[in-house]
Each structure stands twice: as structure tokens, then as C-alpha cells.
Short mmCIF file of C-alpha atoms and ligand atoms in Angstrom, two decimals:
data_model
loop_
_atom_site.label_atom_id
_atom_site.label_comp_id
_atom_site.label_asym_id
_atom_site.label_seq_id
_atom_site.Cartn_x
_atom_site.Cartn_y
_atom_site.Cartn_z
CA UNK A 1 93.90 42.12 -151.75
CA UNK A 2 95.76 43.85 -149.20
CA UNK A 3 96.98 41.53 -146.55
CA UNK A 4 99.28 43.57 -143.90
CA UNK A 5 97.18 44.55 -141.09
CA UNK A 6 94.55 42.43 -140.40
CA UNK A 7 95.98 39.30 -141.19
CA UNK A 8 93.75 37.14 -138.69
CA UNK A 9 90.97 37.80 -141.33
CA UNK A 10 92.20 35.56 -144.27
CA UNK A 11 89.44 36.31 -146.71
CA UNK A 12 86.57 38.82 -146.92
CA UNK A 13 83.64 38.05 -144.58
CA UNK A 14 80.97 36.20 -146.44
CA UNK A 15 77.20 35.33 -145.93
CA UNK A 16 77.01 31.96 -144.16
CA UNK A 17 73.01 32.31 -143.06
CA UNK A 18 71.47 32.69 -139.47
CA UNK A 19 72.11 29.40 -138.30
CA UNK A 20 75.81 29.76 -138.66
CA UNK A 21 78.19 30.05 -135.57
CA UNK A 22 81.03 31.38 -137.24
CA UNK A 23 81.28 34.92 -135.79
CA UNK A 24 83.26 36.18 -138.50
CA UNK A 25 80.16 35.56 -140.91
CA UNK A 26 77.12 37.40 -141.81
CA UNK A 27 73.98 35.89 -140.91
CA UNK A 28 71.70 38.03 -142.65
CA UNK A 29 73.51 40.45 -144.95
CA UNK A 30 73.98 38.60 -148.01
CA UNK A 31 75.31 41.31 -150.58
CA UNK A 32 73.87 39.98 -153.79
CA UNK A 33 70.59 38.86 -152.49
CA UNK A 34 67.67 40.73 -154.07
CA UNK A 35 65.00 42.17 -152.10
CA UNK A 36 62.19 43.73 -154.08
CA UNK A 37 64.05 45.20 -157.17
CA UNK A 38 67.40 45.95 -155.63
CA UNK A 39 70.18 43.86 -153.90
CA UNK A 40 70.72 44.22 -150.33
CA UNK A 41 74.11 46.01 -151.37
CA UNK A 42 72.05 48.64 -153.19
CA UNK A 43 69.60 49.15 -150.75
CA UNK A 44 71.91 49.29 -147.90
CA UNK A 45 75.09 51.17 -149.15
CA UNK A 46 77.25 50.79 -146.18
CA UNK A 47 80.04 52.82 -145.46
CA UNK A 48 83.07 52.67 -142.94
CA UNK A 49 83.77 55.95 -141.04
CA UNK A 50 87.62 56.66 -141.27
CA UNK A 51 87.95 58.59 -137.99
CA UNK A 52 86.22 55.68 -135.71
CA UNK A 53 87.45 52.77 -137.40
CA UNK A 54 91.22 53.89 -138.30
CA UNK A 55 91.79 56.30 -135.77
CA UNK A 56 89.89 55.55 -132.80
CA UNK A 57 92.04 54.45 -129.92
CA UNK A 58 89.44 54.27 -126.91
CA UNK A 59 90.31 57.72 -125.38
CA UNK A 60 87.74 59.32 -123.54
CA UNK A 61 87.77 63.20 -122.09
CA UNK A 62 89.72 61.87 -118.92
CA UNK A 63 92.79 60.62 -120.96
CA UNK A 64 94.36 57.25 -121.90
CA UNK A 65 93.39 55.24 -124.52
CA UNK A 66 92.02 51.90 -124.46
CA UNK A 67 95.53 50.29 -125.21
CA UNK A 68 94.15 49.55 -129.07
CA UNK A 69 96.48 47.34 -131.06
CA UNK A 70 96.76 49.55 -134.08
CA UNK A 71 99.76 48.65 -136.23
CA UNK A 72 99.02 51.08 -139.05
CA UNK A 73 99.58 53.91 -136.29
CA UNK A 74 102.95 53.04 -135.27
CA UNK A 75 104.98 54.94 -137.65
CA UNK A 76 106.43 58.28 -136.12
CA UNK A 77 106.42 60.02 -139.26
CA UNK A 78 102.86 61.85 -139.28
CA UNK A 79 102.71 61.50 -143.35
CA UNK A 80 103.97 57.66 -143.23
CA UNK A 81 101.43 57.26 -140.36
CA UNK A 82 98.64 58.69 -142.69
CA UNK A 83 99.74 56.53 -145.60
CA UNK A 84 99.76 53.23 -143.54
CA UNK A 85 96.46 54.30 -142.15
CA UNK A 86 95.09 54.73 -145.48
CA UNK A 87 96.18 51.22 -146.60
CA UNK A 88 94.81 49.65 -143.25
CA UNK A 89 91.57 51.49 -144.34
CA UNK A 90 91.09 49.68 -147.63
CA UNK A 91 92.22 46.49 -146.43
CA UNK A 92 89.44 46.63 -143.99
CA UNK A 93 86.63 47.75 -146.39
CA UNK A 94 87.80 45.07 -148.59
CA UNK A 95 87.69 42.35 -146.12
CA UNK A 96 84.62 43.31 -144.39
CA UNK A 97 82.85 43.67 -148.01
CA UNK A 98 81.99 47.40 -147.43
CA UNK A 99 81.57 49.30 -150.66
CA UNK A 100 82.10 52.90 -149.28
CA UNK A 101 83.91 54.84 -147.02
CA UNK A 102 83.65 58.41 -145.31
CA UNK A 103 86.20 60.90 -143.91
CA UNK A 104 87.05 64.20 -142.39
CA UNK A 105 90.17 66.03 -143.93
CA UNK A 106 92.03 66.03 -141.01
CA UNK A 107 91.50 62.27 -140.41
CA UNK A 108 93.34 61.45 -143.53
CA UNK A 109 96.15 64.06 -143.66
CA UNK A 110 97.99 65.51 -140.89
CA UNK A 111 97.43 69.34 -139.94
CA UNK A 112 100.62 71.41 -141.02
CA UNK A 113 102.33 74.39 -139.32
CA UNK A 114 100.68 76.44 -141.69
CA UNK A 115 96.83 76.25 -143.63
CA UNK A 116 98.89 76.09 -147.01
CA UNK A 117 100.86 72.91 -145.57
CA UNK A 118 97.62 71.42 -144.39
CA UNK A 119 96.20 71.87 -147.68
CA UNK A 120 99.32 69.94 -149.27
CA UNK A 121 99.29 67.34 -146.89
CA UNK A 122 95.67 66.67 -147.96
CA UNK A 123 96.33 66.82 -151.56
CA UNK A 124 98.92 64.20 -151.27
CA UNK A 125 96.83 62.01 -149.22
CA UNK A 126 93.65 62.26 -151.57
CA UNK A 127 96.02 60.97 -154.48
CA UNK A 128 97.21 57.97 -151.99
CA UNK A 129 93.42 57.51 -151.41
CA UNK A 130 92.58 57.78 -155.08
CA UNK A 131 94.96 55.01 -155.93
CA UNK A 132 93.37 52.57 -153.24
CA UNK A 133 89.90 53.42 -154.67
CA UNK A 134 91.00 52.37 -157.96
CA UNK A 135 92.63 49.27 -157.16
CA UNK A 136 90.05 47.99 -154.54
CA UNK A 137 86.65 49.37 -156.55
CA UNK A 138 85.66 50.82 -153.04
CA UNK A 139 84.23 54.38 -153.44
CA UNK A 140 83.73 57.40 -151.64
CA UNK A 141 80.25 57.98 -149.93
CA UNK A 142 80.99 61.15 -148.51
CA UNK A 143 83.96 63.61 -147.41
CA UNK A 144 83.77 66.32 -145.02
CA UNK A 145 85.89 68.91 -142.94
CA UNK A 146 86.93 68.80 -139.44
CA UNK A 147 86.08 72.36 -138.41
CA UNK A 148 85.61 71.81 -135.05
CA UNK A 149 88.88 70.12 -133.31
CA UNK A 150 91.78 73.22 -134.10
CA UNK A 151 91.27 75.64 -131.35
CA UNK A 152 90.88 78.38 -133.46
CA UNK A 153 87.10 77.07 -133.71
CA UNK A 154 86.50 77.04 -130.32
CA UNK A 155 84.07 79.81 -130.60
CA UNK A 156 82.61 79.03 -133.82
CA UNK A 157 83.97 78.13 -137.38
CA UNK A 158 81.35 79.31 -140.24
CA UNK A 159 79.67 81.46 -137.55
CA UNK A 160 82.65 82.71 -135.67
CA UNK A 161 82.33 86.18 -134.45
CA UNK A 162 86.17 86.44 -135.73
CA UNK A 163 86.16 87.30 -139.47
CA UNK A 164 89.91 85.48 -139.83
CA UNK A 165 88.33 82.40 -138.38
CA UNK A 166 85.24 82.38 -140.59
CA UNK A 167 87.36 83.09 -143.76
CA UNK A 168 89.73 79.93 -142.56
CA UNK A 169 86.66 77.69 -142.30
CA UNK A 170 85.45 78.82 -145.81
CA UNK A 171 88.90 78.15 -147.16
CA UNK A 172 88.89 74.64 -145.48
CA UNK A 173 85.77 73.95 -146.83
CA UNK A 174 86.89 74.58 -150.22
CA UNK A 175 89.88 72.59 -150.20
CA UNK A 176 87.75 69.59 -148.14
CA UNK A 177 84.88 69.83 -151.36
CA UNK A 178 88.08 69.86 -153.74
CA UNK A 179 89.08 66.39 -152.04
CA UNK A 180 85.65 65.01 -152.19
CA UNK A 181 85.39 65.92 -155.94
CA UNK A 182 88.63 64.37 -156.58
CA UNK A 183 87.67 61.28 -154.90
CA UNK A 184 84.22 60.93 -156.70
CA UNK A 185 82.51 61.50 -153.68
CA UNK A 186 78.99 61.18 -153.87
CA UNK A 187 77.90 63.63 -151.07
CA UNK A 188 79.58 66.18 -149.03
CA UNK A 189 78.58 66.62 -145.37
CA UNK A 190 78.60 69.58 -142.93
CA UNK A 191 78.27 68.67 -139.48
CA UNK A 192 78.65 72.15 -137.39
CA UNK A 193 80.27 71.01 -134.25
CA UNK A 194 81.32 74.25 -133.16
CA UNK A 195 78.44 76.40 -134.93
CA UNK A 196 76.10 77.43 -132.00
CA UNK A 197 76.33 79.10 -128.65
CA UNK A 198 76.88 78.90 -125.02
CA UNK A 199 75.25 82.35 -123.80
CA UNK A 200 73.42 85.20 -125.34
CA UNK A 201 75.13 87.60 -122.96
CA UNK A 202 78.04 87.50 -125.61
CA UNK A 203 76.33 86.54 -128.70
CA UNK A 204 74.64 88.04 -131.70
CA UNK A 205 72.14 85.51 -132.72
CA UNK A 206 71.19 87.07 -135.92
CA UNK A 207 74.81 87.88 -137.18
CA UNK A 208 75.63 84.36 -136.30
CA UNK A 209 72.71 82.60 -138.04
CA UNK A 210 73.47 85.05 -141.21
CA UNK A 211 77.25 84.01 -141.18
CA UNK A 212 75.97 80.42 -141.32
CA UNK A 213 73.97 80.99 -143.87
CA UNK A 214 76.41 82.97 -146.22
CA UNK A 215 79.17 80.13 -145.30
CA UNK A 216 76.44 77.49 -146.73
CA UNK A 217 75.84 79.68 -149.65
CA UNK A 218 79.31 79.94 -150.64
CA UNK A 219 79.85 76.39 -150.49
CA UNK A 220 76.85 75.94 -152.88
CA UNK A 221 78.30 78.54 -155.30
CA UNK A 222 81.66 76.72 -155.41
CA UNK A 223 80.20 73.44 -155.90
CA UNK A 224 78.23 74.84 -158.81
CA UNK A 225 81.15 76.71 -160.38
CA UNK A 226 83.49 73.74 -160.44
CA UNK A 227 80.82 71.52 -161.84
CA UNK A 228 80.64 69.38 -159.14
CA UNK A 229 77.26 67.00 -158.89
CA UNK A 230 77.32 65.88 -155.16
CA UNK A 231 74.62 65.99 -152.78
CA UNK A 232 75.47 68.35 -149.99
CA UNK A 233 74.14 67.17 -146.42
CA UNK A 234 73.70 68.84 -143.06
CA UNK A 235 74.13 66.29 -140.29
CA UNK A 236 71.86 67.76 -137.29
CA UNK A 237 72.97 67.15 -133.73
CA UNK A 238 71.72 69.08 -130.35
CA UNK A 239 73.74 70.40 -127.71
CA UNK A 240 77.21 68.58 -128.00
CA UNK A 241 79.63 70.15 -128.07
CA UNK A 242 77.80 73.63 -127.95
CA UNK A 243 75.08 74.20 -125.95
CA UNK A 244 72.57 75.57 -128.39
CA UNK A 245 73.66 74.23 -132.06
CA UNK A 246 72.29 76.01 -134.91
CA UNK A 247 71.49 72.61 -136.58
CA UNK A 248 69.95 71.14 -133.38
CA UNK A 249 67.69 68.62 -135.12
CA UNK A 250 66.18 67.91 -138.34
CA UNK A 251 63.07 70.43 -138.24
CA UNK A 252 65.42 73.17 -136.87
CA UNK A 253 67.54 72.66 -139.62
CA UNK A 254 64.85 72.34 -142.20
CA UNK A 255 63.58 75.79 -141.08
CA UNK A 256 66.97 77.36 -141.27
CA UNK A 257 67.52 76.20 -144.77
CA UNK A 258 64.10 77.70 -145.85
CA UNK A 259 64.70 80.83 -144.07
CA UNK A 260 67.78 81.58 -146.06
CA UNK A 261 66.70 80.20 -149.61
CA UNK A 262 69.40 77.09 -149.18
CA UNK A 263 66.33 74.45 -149.13
CA UNK A 264 66.89 73.49 -152.82
CA UNK A 265 70.62 72.76 -152.30
CA UNK A 266 70.79 70.58 -149.26
CA UNK A 267 69.53 67.58 -147.81
CA UNK A 268 70.05 65.93 -144.31
CA UNK A 269 72.22 63.34 -142.68
CA UNK A 270 70.27 61.72 -139.82
CA UNK A 271 72.30 60.29 -137.10
CA UNK A 272 70.66 57.75 -134.83
CA UNK A 273 72.57 59.09 -131.58
CA UNK A 274 71.94 62.51 -132.55
CA UNK A 275 68.25 62.05 -132.69
CA UNK A 276 67.94 60.52 -129.42
CA UNK A 277 70.24 63.24 -127.75
CA UNK A 278 68.00 65.75 -129.26
CA UNK A 279 65.15 64.20 -126.94
CA UNK A 280 63.65 62.41 -129.89
CA UNK A 281 63.85 58.92 -131.73
CA UNK A 282 65.81 57.79 -135.04
CA UNK A 283 62.65 56.97 -136.60
CA UNK A 284 61.03 60.37 -135.77
CA UNK A 285 64.11 62.42 -137.39
CA UNK A 286 64.25 60.14 -140.43
CA UNK A 287 60.41 60.62 -141.05
CA UNK A 288 60.49 64.37 -140.42
CA UNK A 289 63.49 64.72 -142.89
CA UNK A 290 61.82 62.21 -145.24
CA UNK A 291 58.32 64.07 -145.47
CA UNK A 292 60.00 67.11 -146.58
CA UNK A 293 61.95 64.97 -149.15
CA UNK A 294 65.31 65.75 -147.49
CA UNK A 295 66.50 62.51 -146.14
CA UNK A 296 69.66 61.96 -147.93
CA UNK A 297 71.93 59.80 -145.55
CA UNK A 298 72.12 58.30 -142.50
CA UNK A 299 74.85 57.93 -139.86
CA UNK A 300 73.69 54.55 -138.41
CA UNK A 301 74.83 54.07 -134.97
CA UNK A 302 73.13 54.38 -131.45
CA UNK A 303 73.38 55.89 -128.10
CA UNK A 304 72.89 54.42 -124.70
CA UNK A 305 69.87 55.04 -122.67
CA UNK A 306 71.66 55.50 -119.38
CA UNK A 307 74.29 57.52 -120.81
CA UNK A 308 73.58 61.28 -121.98
CA UNK A 309 76.10 61.90 -124.61
CA UNK A 310 77.01 60.64 -128.11
CA UNK A 311 78.32 57.16 -127.22
CA UNK A 312 78.44 56.52 -130.75
CA UNK A 313 77.93 52.47 -130.76
CA UNK A 314 77.31 50.19 -133.29
CA UNK A 315 73.65 49.39 -133.97
CA UNK A 316 72.49 46.25 -133.10
CA UNK A 317 68.75 46.94 -132.33
CA UNK A 318 66.77 45.09 -134.67
CA UNK A 319 63.50 46.91 -133.94
CA UNK A 320 65.29 50.48 -134.61
CA UNK A 321 66.78 49.18 -137.78
CA UNK A 322 63.42 48.03 -139.06
CA UNK A 323 61.71 51.41 -138.15
CA UNK A 324 64.68 52.92 -139.92
CA UNK A 325 64.37 50.96 -143.10
CA UNK A 326 60.66 51.39 -143.03
CA UNK A 327 61.18 55.13 -143.58
CA UNK A 328 63.83 54.56 -146.06
CA UNK A 329 62.21 52.31 -148.10
CA UNK A 330 59.05 54.25 -148.18
CA UNK A 331 60.58 56.87 -149.77
CA UNK A 332 62.25 54.80 -152.26
CA UNK A 333 65.79 54.33 -150.92
CA UNK A 334 68.50 56.92 -150.10
CA UNK A 335 69.43 57.72 -153.38
CA UNK A 336 73.31 58.92 -153.35
CA UNK A 337 73.42 58.38 -149.76
CA UNK A 338 73.80 55.40 -147.48
CA UNK A 339 74.29 53.85 -144.20
CA UNK A 340 77.67 55.31 -142.82
CA UNK A 341 78.85 53.49 -139.66
CA UNK A 342 79.44 56.72 -137.52
CA UNK A 343 80.37 54.09 -134.69
CA UNK A 344 83.22 53.07 -132.46
CA UNK A 345 83.96 49.80 -130.69
CA UNK A 346 83.96 50.02 -126.94
CA UNK A 347 87.06 50.70 -124.76
CA UNK A 348 87.60 47.71 -123.79
CA UNK A 349 87.43 45.83 -127.26
CA UNK A 350 91.29 46.56 -128.03
CA UNK A 351 91.91 44.07 -130.83
CA UNK A 352 91.54 44.97 -134.59
CA UNK A 353 89.18 41.75 -134.77
CA UNK A 354 86.94 43.89 -132.84
CA UNK A 355 86.36 46.14 -135.64
CA UNK A 356 85.07 43.24 -137.65
CA UNK A 357 82.78 42.16 -135.08
CA UNK A 358 81.43 45.51 -134.95
CA UNK A 359 80.64 46.01 -138.55
CA UNK A 360 79.35 42.54 -139.06
CA UNK A 361 76.64 43.28 -136.02
CA UNK A 362 75.72 46.50 -137.46
CA UNK A 363 75.32 45.27 -141.22
CA UNK A 364 73.45 42.00 -139.99
CA UNK A 365 71.23 44.43 -138.06
CA UNK A 366 70.28 46.68 -140.97
CA UNK A 367 69.97 43.66 -143.28
CA UNK A 368 67.52 41.84 -140.85
CA UNK A 369 65.85 45.22 -140.62
CA UNK A 370 65.57 45.57 -144.52
CA UNK A 371 63.91 42.09 -144.81
CA UNK A 372 61.51 42.80 -141.89
CA UNK A 373 60.40 46.10 -143.36
CA UNK A 374 60.37 45.23 -146.97
CA UNK A 375 57.95 42.25 -146.12
CA UNK A 376 55.63 44.54 -143.90
CA UNK A 377 55.62 47.01 -146.62
CA UNK A 378 54.54 44.17 -149.10
CA UNK A 379 52.06 42.87 -146.76
CA UNK A 380 50.60 46.44 -146.18
CA UNK A 381 50.18 45.63 -142.41
CA UNK A 382 50.79 49.19 -141.30
CA UNK A 383 49.85 50.90 -144.23
CA UNK A 384 46.30 49.08 -144.38
CA UNK A 385 45.77 49.83 -140.64
CA UNK A 386 46.64 53.48 -140.83
CA UNK A 387 44.60 54.04 -144.19
CA UNK A 388 41.60 52.65 -142.38
CA UNK A 389 42.29 54.79 -139.29
CA UNK A 390 42.32 58.07 -141.34
CA UNK A 391 39.38 56.77 -143.73
CA UNK A 392 36.74 59.24 -142.13
CA UNK A 393 38.44 61.99 -144.11
CA UNK A 394 37.88 60.32 -147.24
CA UNK A 395 34.13 61.52 -147.49
CA UNK A 396 31.58 63.79 -145.67
CA UNK A 397 32.56 66.55 -143.26
CA UNK A 398 36.26 65.24 -143.20
CA UNK A 399 36.70 65.57 -146.79
CA UNK A 400 35.10 68.94 -146.90
CA UNK A 401 37.23 70.41 -144.01
CA UNK A 402 40.31 69.23 -145.85
CA UNK A 403 39.49 70.33 -149.30
CA UNK A 404 38.76 73.86 -147.84
CA UNK A 405 34.75 73.68 -149.10
CA UNK A 406 33.56 74.37 -145.67
CA UNK A 407 33.76 77.56 -143.31
CA UNK A 408 33.91 77.35 -139.52
CA UNK A 409 30.40 78.31 -139.39
CA UNK A 410 29.30 75.41 -141.54
CA UNK A 411 31.12 73.20 -139.40
CA UNK A 412 29.81 74.57 -136.23
CA UNK A 413 26.45 73.65 -137.74
CA UNK A 414 27.24 70.34 -138.53
CA UNK A 415 28.84 69.35 -135.37
CA UNK A 416 25.58 70.82 -133.61
CA UNK A 417 23.48 68.33 -135.50
CA UNK A 418 25.69 65.26 -134.82
CA UNK A 419 25.78 63.17 -131.83
CA UNK A 420 29.05 63.08 -129.85
CA UNK A 421 32.24 61.55 -131.67
CA UNK A 422 32.98 58.04 -131.19
CA UNK A 423 36.51 56.88 -131.21
CA UNK A 424 38.38 53.93 -132.54
CA UNK A 425 41.13 52.29 -130.78
CA UNK A 426 44.80 53.04 -132.19
CA UNK A 427 45.71 49.43 -131.48
CA UNK A 428 49.40 50.28 -130.66
CA UNK A 429 49.94 46.95 -128.79
CA UNK A 430 48.38 44.94 -131.47
CA UNK A 431 50.61 46.53 -133.93
CA UNK A 432 53.46 45.92 -131.92
CA UNK A 433 53.12 42.40 -131.67
CA UNK A 434 52.65 42.26 -135.42
CA UNK A 435 55.82 44.03 -135.76
CA UNK A 436 57.63 41.53 -133.34
CA UNK A 437 56.04 38.46 -135.33
CA UNK A 438 57.69 39.66 -138.50
CA UNK A 439 60.85 40.17 -136.65
CA UNK A 440 60.77 36.74 -135.06
C1 XUL B 501 79.90 63.94 -134.70
C2 XUL B 501 79.63 63.51 -135.86
C3 XUL B 501 80.37 63.50 -136.87
C4 XUL B 501 80.02 63.72 -138.16
C5 XUL B 501 80.87 64.21 -139.49
O1 XUL B 501 78.99 63.88 -133.50
O2 XUL B 501 78.66 62.57 -136.00
O3 XUL B 501 81.46 62.84 -136.83
O4 XUL B 501 79.05 62.64 -138.55
O5 XUL B 501 81.75 65.42 -139.00
CO1 CO B 502 77.73 61.53 -137.70
#
């Protein structure tokens, strides 16, 4: 086991049960514990986000970082710094007992003077990562491209009005897909940070959305051409950084994929904090994606009710985790997807140990959510109630309407012959109490 940067953690974090007072132990996440027919690790498929955990420095838009101690970022040569960071990444993954990681191309390798040089740096770092993956057994949940930090993308990447910029984004994606393939990634993500617009006074909406579709189609064609079997995922997010994002939420993204004939080639990666920024809830976005058979993976984090931006906090809310796990379990799991902690420690949490506490908290919250959701599904507590709530559609006029056997005139006649409808209670408060009783 690598033991260089996180020496305060001498052995991998282990499960000690809910009464343990050890802050460096899992209270609920017991990797090999069976829940139904899968282990917790198989259900949850946790992943560490390289960009936050390895690169985060606590900086905000006003500047200075949080004074984080990050020894792996100290080398002055950029390639050496990247290599050290990769080593720290795998040490952390092993010690945290997380089986997967995720990265952007520009996270793991420095950008060069030219595009070609950037590609070369990426290829070198992919080989470094490959060696660590082999040594540690840690796998790649997904790779992606950073088509949003470089100033050339400030007016869009795949949807840019500038053809040279669009071409650069396409080329960058090609190389990022190659990197994901080389590392055996199970998915490849597209988050369109710059794919959107500020104002219609300088924007051709039709042209931009057609460009987006073309950009995705080329990625699909390339993936097929090289025989790469991974799942493509789009990660919806509204209004940050662009005012009108083309992939603002699950429903918008599903419509876009259908409209442009891309629906069979993509699923969605739903992020909790993006859902709340879209004025929705995590579980609603998960449910919309799942209903369409398109819930592929999850960026597990949370926002802050008082702050209107993407705070990317670690998920610790058991209720949210339970609601998420209900959707995930009901669709039979995430398949090749997983729960990626797209989350960062707070500015004041400047010690590397805080990275462990953060991940332990997130993993325990979802492990507990998994246990609660599984038990509720076993006991059919919500299902029984919901079935009953819709049962008037199982026969009589309800069944006739839904099976298309009656016309509006028939229904009109039926209603005129009946007394007024009697409503049953939705029992929300009773059900909330039941959920709490499973959590307690
Ligand atoms: C941005 C975000 C990204 C994606 C990958 O809000 O969530 O980090 O997850 O590009
Ligand atoms: Co994300």
C-alpha cells in the first residue's frame, strides 16, 4: 500500500459499526455486507472525484485558497506535480476503501503550449494512472473532458459560434475518450459547462443546438468506430456558468437527445446540487431520468439552502440519501454507473485528514440510505400505499379511460349519472412519519 502523503491514516478505513466513536471508521458502510443480493460495495459503487479531492485548494472567486496542506502539489515542475498527485490519488483511494475514481483530462495532466503538447502530457499521465490502477485494483468509473476552463471556450465549446473552437473541442473529446478507453473506464461523461448562452441578441439558438447535437454524434460515431463499449452520460446543470444551459435539467436533456436522434446512445449523470439549482429536488431529477430508463450514474453531493450556487458539499443528509436510493434500487441499480463524490471540503478544512472525514460521512450517509430504502422496499410500505391510491383505475371507468375504450362523450354520460367524486387522503404526513421510523 502506498504510504507517502496520508501517513496519519496508517491502515485502510474499516467498518466499526454505529456505536464506534472512532472518527476514522465507517459506522454504516460495510463493504462486503449483503443487502438483498448484492454487497454494499456493489450497490453503491463509490468514486472519488480527482478534481476536488486532489486539486481543491479552497479558493473561491475572490481568490486565495484556504491554506490547504497538499504536499502532493508542491513540486514546481508541472509533470512531476501531476505524477505526485496521481500517486496521492491512489493512496487516498486505497486508504478510503473506494473502488472507483473519476477525472477530467486537464485535471490529471497539465495543459501544454500547444494542443499537441497537451495531448502528449495526457497520454503520459494516462500511462502513470494505468500502472497505479493495476497495482491497486482501483477502477475508472468515468473520464471526461474539461471543455470549460480554457479561455477559448468562454463562448461555448461544442456549440461555439467559432468553427476552430468547435473543432478544438471535438479533438479534445476524441483524446479524452481515448484516455477513458485506455484506462478501462466504464462510462464517459459530458458536462457542458460552456454550452449555453447569455443573450439572444447575439445568439442563433438553432445553430448552437444543432452544433451540440453534431458534437455528440461525432463522439458516438468515434466510440463505435474504436469499439469502445462504455456508457456515455450527459450531466445536466442549469444556469451555472452559462445563463441558459442547453442541458439545464433531466427533462430538457432528454428532449434534446430525442429531438436529435441521440437518445439510444446516452444516459444521464444526475448531480444532487445541480438538481437543487434547477429549482428541483435530487430525487425528482433521479426519478425523471429513471422513468425514461436513462438514469446512468450519480454525482453525489449537496448544496446549501442559503447559498444559490454549486457549493458541492459532501452529502450527509440521510433523508436525501434514502430518497435517492429508493429510486436507484427500484430501477435495479446503476448498472455501469456509481455514486461519484463530486464534492469538496469546506474552505476551513485545510488538513488532508478532512478529506477522509468528508468521504467517510458521504459513504456512511449512502450506506444508511441504502439500508433504509432496501427495508422499505422489502416491506412495501410506500408501494402498498401508492398502489392503493391509484386502485380506482384498475376497474370501471378508470380502466376504461386508460385503455382507450371510451370516448369523451361516454365519459360525459358516465359523470352525469354519478354522484360527486369522493377524495381519499394523500396521507403525506403519515408516510413521512413512517419513513422517519425506518431511519431512526
Ligand atoms: C460541474 C460538475 C463537473 C462535472 C464533470 O458543476 O459537476 O465537475 O461533474 O465535468
Ligand atoms: Co458533477
